[in-house]
Coordinates of C-alpha atoms in Angstrom, one line a residue:
M25 CA 28.1 -4.7 17.8
S26 CA 24.4 -5.2 17.3
S27 CA 22.7 -6.4 14.3
P28 CA 20.3 -4.2 12.2
L29 CA 17.6 -6.7 12.9
L30 CA 18.1 -6.5 16.5
A31 CA 18.2 -2.6 16.4
V32 CA 14.7 -2.7 14.6
A33 CA 13.3 -5.2 17.0
S34 CA 14.3 -3.2 20.0
G35 CA 12.3 -0.3 18.6
P36 CA 8.7 -1.3 18.6
G37 CA 9.2 -4.6 20.5
V38 CA 9.9 -8.0 19.2
G39 CA 6.2 -9.1 19.5
V40 CA 5.0 -6.0 17.4
L41 CA 7.7 -6.6 14.9
A42 CA 6.8 -10.3 14.6
A43 CA 3.0 -9.5 14.2
A44 CA 3.9 -6.6 11.7
I45 CA 6.0 -9.2 9.6
V46 CA 3.1 -11.8 9.7
A47 CA 0.5 -9.0 8.9
G48 CA 2.7 -7.5 6.2
S49 CA 3.5 -10.9 4.6
I50 CA -0.4 -11.7 4.4
S51 CA -1.0 -8.2 3.0
G52 CA 1.9 -8.4 0.5
F53 CA 0.5 -11.7 -0.7
A54 CA -3.1 -10.3 -0.9
L55 CA -1.8 -7.2 -2.8
A56 CA -0.2 -9.7 -5.4
C57 CA -3.5 -11.6 -5.7
Q58 CA -5.8 -8.4 -5.9
P59 CA -5.0 -7.3 -9.4
G60 CA -5.5 -10.7 -10.8
I61 CA -8.7 -11.2 -9.1
N62 CA -10.1 -7.7 -10.0
G63 CA -8.8 -8.2 -13.6
E64 CA -10.8 -11.5 -13.9
L65 CA -13.9 -9.7 -12.5
G66 CA -13.4 -6.8 -15.0
K67 CA -13.6 -9.4 -17.8
I68 CA -16.9 -10.6 -16.6
L69 CA -18.5 -7.3 -15.8
S70 CA -19.3 -4.8 -18.5
H71 CA -16.5 -2.6 -17.7
K72 CA -13.2 -2.8 -15.7
L73 CA -14.1 0.1 -13.5
H74 CA -17.2 -1.9 -12.4
A75 CA -14.6 -4.4 -10.8
S76 CA -13.0 -1.6 -9.1
L77 CA -16.2 -0.3 -7.8
T78 CA -17.2 -3.8 -6.6
S79 CA -13.8 -4.2 -4.9
Y80 CA -14.5 -1.0 -2.9
I81 CA -18.1 -2.0 -2.0
V82 CA -16.8 -5.4 -0.7
G83 CA -14.1 -3.5 1.2
L84 CA -16.4 -0.9 2.5
T85 CA -18.7 -3.6 3.8
C86 CA -16.0 -5.6 5.5
T87 CA -14.5 -2.5 7.1
A88 CA -18.1 -1.3 8.3
V89 CA -18.6 -4.8 9.9
A90 CA -15.1 -4.6 11.6
C91 CA -15.8 -1.2 12.8
L92 CA -19.2 -2.3 14.3
A93 CA -17.6 -5.4 15.7
I94 CA -14.5 -3.9 17.1
A95 CA -14.9 -0.2 17.6
R96 CA -18.7 -0.6 18.3
S97 CA -19.4 2.5 16.3
L98 CA -19.0 4.1 12.8
P99 CA -17.5 7.6 12.4
K100 CA -19.9 10.6 12.6
P101 CA -19.7 13.5 10.2
A102 CA -18.6 15.9 13.2
D103 CA -15.5 13.6 13.6
Y104 CA -14.1 14.8 10.2
A105 CA -14.3 18.6 11.3
G106 CA -10.8 19.0 12.4
A107 CA -9.2 16.6 9.7
P108 CA -6.8 18.2 7.2
W109 CA -7.9 17.8 3.6
W110 CA -5.1 15.4 2.7
T111 CA -6.1 13.0 5.3
L112 CA -9.0 12.0 3.3
C113 CA -6.9 11.3 0.0
G114 CA -6.2 7.6 1.2
G115 CA -9.3 6.4 -0.4
A116 CA -8.6 8.1 -3.6
F117 CA -5.1 6.7 -3.9
G118 CA -6.5 3.3 -3.0
A119 CA -9.1 3.5 -5.8
F120 CA -6.4 4.5 -8.3
L121 CA -4.2 1.7 -7.2
V122 CA -6.9 -0.9 -7.4
T123 CA -8.1 0.5 -10.9
A124 CA -4.6 0.7 -12.3
S125 CA -3.8 -2.5 -11.1
L126 CA -6.6 -4.3 -12.7
I127 CA -5.8 -2.6 -15.9
F128 CA -2.0 -3.0 -16.1
A129 CA -1.1 -6.1 -14.1
P130 CA -2.6 -8.5 -16.6
K131 CA -0.6 -6.8 -19.3
V132 CA 2.7 -6.7 -17.7
G133 CA 2.6 -9.6 -15.3
A134 CA 2.1 -9.9 -11.5
G135 CA 5.9 -9.9 -10.9
S136 CA 6.6 -6.8 -13.0
W137 CA 3.6 -4.9 -11.8
L138 CA 4.3 -5.6 -8.1
G139 CA 7.8 -4.9 -8.4
I140 CA 7.2 -1.5 -9.9
M141 CA 4.8 -0.6 -7.1
I142 CA 7.1 -2.1 -4.4
V143 CA 10.0 0.1 -5.6
A144 CA 7.9 3.1 -5.8
Q145 CA 6.3 2.6 -2.3
L146 CA 9.9 2.0 -0.7
A147 CA 11.3 5.1 -2.5
G148 CA 8.1 7.2 -1.5
A149 CA 8.4 5.8 2.0
V150 CA 12.0 6.9 2.4
L151 CA 11.1 10.3 1.3
L152 CA 8.1 10.6 3.4
D153 CA 10.2 9.4 6.5
H154 CA 12.9 11.8 5.5
W155 CA 10.7 14.9 5.6
G156 CA 8.3 13.6 8.2
L157 CA 5.3 14.0 5.8
A158 CA 1.9 12.4 5.9
G159 CA 1.9 11.9 9.6
Y160 CA 5.4 10.0 9.8
D161 CA 8.1 10.7 12.1
V162 CA 11.3 12.1 10.7
R163 CA 13.8 9.2 9.9
P164 CA 16.6 10.7 7.6
A165 CA 17.2 9.1 4.3
T166 CA 20.7 7.5 5.2
W167 CA 23.1 6.2 2.7
A168 CA 22.1 2.7 3.8
R169 CA 18.4 3.4 3.2
L170 CA 19.2 5.0 -0.3
V171 CA 21.4 2.1 -1.2
G172 CA 18.6 -0.3 -0.2
V173 CA 16.2 1.5 -2.7
T174 CA 18.8 1.4 -5.3
L175 CA 19.3 -2.3 -4.9
M176 CA 15.5 -2.8 -5.2
V177 CA 15.5 -0.8 -8.4
G178 CA 18.2 -3.2 -9.8
G179 CA 16.0 -6.2 -8.5
V180 CA 13.0 -4.9 -10.4
A181 CA 14.9 -4.2 -13.5
M182 CA 16.1 -7.9 -13.5
V183 CA 12.4 -9.0 -13.1
L184 CA 11.2 -6.6 -15.8
R185 CA 13.9 -8.0 -18.2
G186 CA 12.9 -11.5 -17.1

């Protein structure tokens, strides 16, 4: 009998899984910091939306530098010709996330806000996987996955009641 962790590790490879855990952990911590940082900037600037805009300008600058340093190029307008419209929504979703986070995280607290977002991300991810939407391969929403989401909902409810 093999453990679920070994089954997952045998998929993409242990090295890829380890790198994903490290990168995901850093990203998760950064996501927890971002609303507070942007919220503080929003208090300093004349409008909270200016903090969101600043966040994206800094992010755009960092990404452009990374493109030039790693890919050695920037995308050309013609590169987008065959892209379905929905593939361009990521930036809009990110802008909504950053703006909603800097408005609501300070009001409800980092734990509550991140908990709500994580449960929504996990539930959404299970649905996207189940139907193979947004570029993901089909991975059925098994009972184990649904129970995992339900347990996360319970955990966030406990954080919210705090």
